[in-house]
Amino acid sequence: GDSVTQMEGPVTLSEEAFLTINCTYTATGYPSLFWYVQYPGEGLQLLLKATKADDKGSNKGFEATYRKETTSFHLEKGSVQVSDSAVYFCALRGGSGGSNYKLTFGKGTLLTVNP
Amino acid sequence: GAGVSQSPSNKVTEKGKDVELRCDPISGHTALYWYRQSLGQGLEFLIYFQGNSAPDKSGLPSDRFSAERTGGSVSTLTIQRTQQEDSAVYLCASSPSVDEQFFGPGTRLTVL
């Protein structure tokens, strides 16, 4: 079945540092890929998505590129802010088995950004 | 506009009791999903509704778990004879079709 593996946290950075959170996936077919973010005390929010190979999703300074050859969707940001402190989840939808609605999530990465 | 709402936000219950968790999706969203977020298992899919029908219940962990949706709107997730391993945050999401899922804030369930 489908699966998502993302780097273990927690990740602690200083403000303005460069961020990478690695995400790789296993799925047959052509899944859509997502990054969700969960700020403290809030629900999951979609951060960005990509629906086909070589697509780049971007939002709020975050970027991720759908790499089919390496089955990866790494999240990057050039300069993090304290307000980026949250848990980040990589997810896919529409891989094997024709499930075009169910999201399969990674375990989440806690990011803490210090001033 | 209003997002997905869930109630209660927190629920503490004793082992063996039944609990009902409620989800109010965004108006007009035909698809509704329940997920569970727990420390050991991460985020897991439980069930998917399209309208009032549930074509995929594959994620429900046992027959103690059931869910229904009425009027193509509100959904209730019921857990009978709760166990300590049911402690988790239960998340509801809705979407207008097979598209971006909008999540509610979740219900934190603690089984003592």
XYZ file of C-alpha atoms in Angstrom:
227
model
C 0.000 0.000 0.000
C 0.848 3.657 -0.053
C 3.220 5.100 2.517
C 4.994 8.340 3.329
C 8.272 8.669 5.204
C 9.434 12.015 6.488
C 12.442 12.980 8.536
C 12.181 12.521 12.249
C 12.078 15.617 14.347
C 12.239 17.665 16.258
C 14.033 20.250 14.160
C 15.281 23.379 15.913
C 16.550 26.341 13.904
C 17.429 29.934 14.470
C 15.433 32.650 12.750
C 16.481 33.233 9.109
C 18.052 29.771 8.817
C 17.429 27.531 5.809
C 14.902 24.739 6.289
C 14.672 21.355 4.613
C 12.286 18.634 5.728
C 12.736 15.461 3.725
C 9.788 13.436 2.494
C 9.760 10.298 0.365
C 6.817 8.204 -0.671
C 5.870 4.760 -1.904
C 2.886 4.506 -4.221
C 1.986 3.097 -7.583
C 0.355 5.234 -10.165
C 0.450 9.003 -10.040
C -0.380 10.330 -6.591
C -0.870 13.963 -5.682
C 1.492 15.187 -2.969
C 0.832 17.621 -0.148
C 2.392 19.397 2.782
C 0.082 20.215 5.664
C 0.978 22.375 8.661
C -0.437 22.270 12.175
C 0.238 25.383 14.238
C 0.026 25.069 18.036
C -3.578 24.694 19.134
C -4.931 24.751 15.581
C -6.162 22.269 13.005
C -4.339 20.989 9.948
C -3.997 23.457 7.109
C -2.911 22.774 3.578
C 0.430 24.486 2.978
C 1.121 23.492 -0.615
C 0.520 20.732 -3.122
C 1.714 19.286 -6.417
C -0.338 17.017 -8.634
C 2.150 15.745 -11.194
C 5.824 15.048 -11.665
C 8.117 18.094 -11.765
C 5.381 20.381 -10.429
C 6.529 22.814 -7.762
C 4.130 23.771 -5.011
C 4.759 27.007 -3.157
C 3.137 29.095 -0.456
C 4.287 31.509 2.264
C 7.905 31.170 1.141
C 7.805 27.362 1.343
C 8.476 25.251 -1.735
C 8.441 21.568 -2.633
C 9.053 19.875 -5.988
C 7.434 16.586 -7.002
C 10.335 14.328 -8.009
C 9.058 11.078 -9.444
C 12.510 9.705 -10.172
C 13.466 9.906 -6.493
C 9.879 9.579 -5.161
C 10.462 12.669 -3.059
C 8.695 15.895 -2.110
C 11.103 17.708 0.188
C 9.898 20.909 1.862
C 12.218 23.927 1.808
C 12.229 27.507 2.969
C 15.083 29.915 2.547
C 14.620 31.929 5.735
C 12.420 30.669 8.540
C 10.611 32.849 11.041
C 9.517 32.217 14.606
C 5.948 32.095 13.325
C 6.834 29.023 11.221
C 7.102 26.934 14.384
C 4.617 24.109 13.868
C 4.279 20.443 12.985
C 4.632 19.703 9.266
C 3.050 16.663 7.620
C 3.833 15.268 4.203
C 0.937 13.416 2.592
C -0.163 11.755 -0.622
C -3.488 10.978 -2.244
C -4.469 8.851 -5.187
C -1.745 6.275 -5.294
C -2.257 2.535 -5.526
C -5.683 0.972 -5.252
C -7.480 3.822 -6.954
C -8.127 5.683 -3.711
C -8.381 9.219 -5.012
C -9.722 10.680 -1.779
C -7.863 9.131 1.153
C -4.838 11.031 2.417
C -1.877 8.992 3.625
C 0.299 10.988 6.003
C 3.838 10.868 7.245
C 4.345 10.959 10.998
C 4.992 14.689 11.142
C 8.040 16.823 11.881
C 8.027 19.335 14.720
C 9.826 22.542 13.778
C 10.838 25.058 16.414
C 12.330 28.368 15.315
C 14.131 30.412 17.946
C 14.571 34.189 17.757
C -16.884 31.798 5.921
C -17.305 29.147 8.580
C -14.867 26.291 8.545
C -15.254 22.731 9.723
C -16.333 22.583 13.338
C -16.105 19.689 15.762
C -17.561 19.087 19.170
C -16.695 18.592 21.883
C -13.169 19.960 21.693
C -12.157 17.749 24.583
C -13.756 14.617 25.954
C -12.654 12.634 28.974
C -14.422 9.355 29.542
C -14.052 6.198 31.538
C -13.063 2.927 29.983
C -16.122 1.024 28.806
C -18.317 4.076 28.197
C -19.679 5.054 24.782
C -18.794 8.412 23.219
C -20.138 10.422 20.293
C -18.039 12.912 18.396
C -19.674 15.424 16.097
C -18.481 17.071 12.901
C -20.125 19.989 11.078
C -18.576 20.253 7.618
C -18.367 23.348 5.470
C -21.753 24.013 3.918
C -22.067 22.448 0.477
C -19.148 20.063 0.864
C -20.293 16.649 -0.327
C -17.286 14.681 0.916
C -16.487 14.161 4.587
C -13.610 12.286 6.186
C -12.625 11.162 9.651
C -8.995 10.697 10.662
C -7.343 9.819 13.948
C -4.130 11.382 15.230
C -2.319 9.466 17.931
C 1.217 9.490 19.257
C 2.038 5.978 18.224
C 0.301 5.799 14.849
C 0.434 9.334 13.474
C -2.489 10.399 11.311
C -4.702 7.542 10.157
C -7.687 7.529 7.824
C -10.853 6.130 9.374
C -13.811 6.615 7.033
C -14.974 8.550 3.969
C -18.478 9.776 3.199
C -19.806 10.922 -0.148
C -23.159 12.441 0.671
C -24.733 10.171 3.267
C -23.037 7.035 1.986
C -19.766 5.644 3.274
C -18.055 3.875 0.366
C -14.866 3.390 2.379
C -14.919 2.338 6.016
C -11.646 0.488 5.749
C -9.847 2.543 8.386
C -12.257 1.906 11.250
C -10.080 -0.037 13.715
C -12.783 -2.321 15.140
C -16.526 -2.930 15.186
C -16.720 -0.685 18.247
C -16.330 2.239 15.858
C -19.187 3.451 13.675
C -20.093 6.640 11.888
C -23.064 8.110 10.166
C -23.876 11.201 8.206
C -27.321 12.681 7.839
C -28.731 15.206 5.400
C -25.434 15.268 3.582
C -24.126 17.425 6.393
C -23.435 16.603 10.036
C -21.532 13.446 10.856
C -21.240 11.563 14.128
C -18.442 9.157 14.999
C -19.451 6.765 17.766
C -17.056 4.665 19.793
C -18.663 2.000 21.940
C -17.097 0.475 25.043
C -14.101 2.792 24.840
C -10.630 1.448 25.557
C -7.502 3.321 26.604
C -5.964 2.767 23.173
C -8.812 4.838 21.699
C -7.289 7.947 23.274
C -6.342 10.240 20.397
C -7.327 13.382 18.559
C -10.145 12.685 16.118
C -10.062 14.947 13.084
C -12.838 15.609 10.627
C -12.311 17.075 7.158
C -14.605 18.022 4.312
C -14.149 18.850 0.659
C -16.406 20.035 -2.162
C -15.448 17.047 -4.269
C -12.295 14.999 -4.513
C -10.220 18.052 -3.852
C -8.474 19.882 -1.043
C -9.622 18.632 2.330
C -10.375 21.262 4.960
C -9.772 20.068 8.494
C -11.546 20.880 11.706
C -9.743 21.579 14.988
C -10.291 18.036 16.245
C -11.722 16.399 19.339
C -9.194 15.252 21.915
C -10.482 12.022 23.468
C -8.974 10.741 26.702
C -10.051 7.358 28.002
C -9.183 6.811 31.642
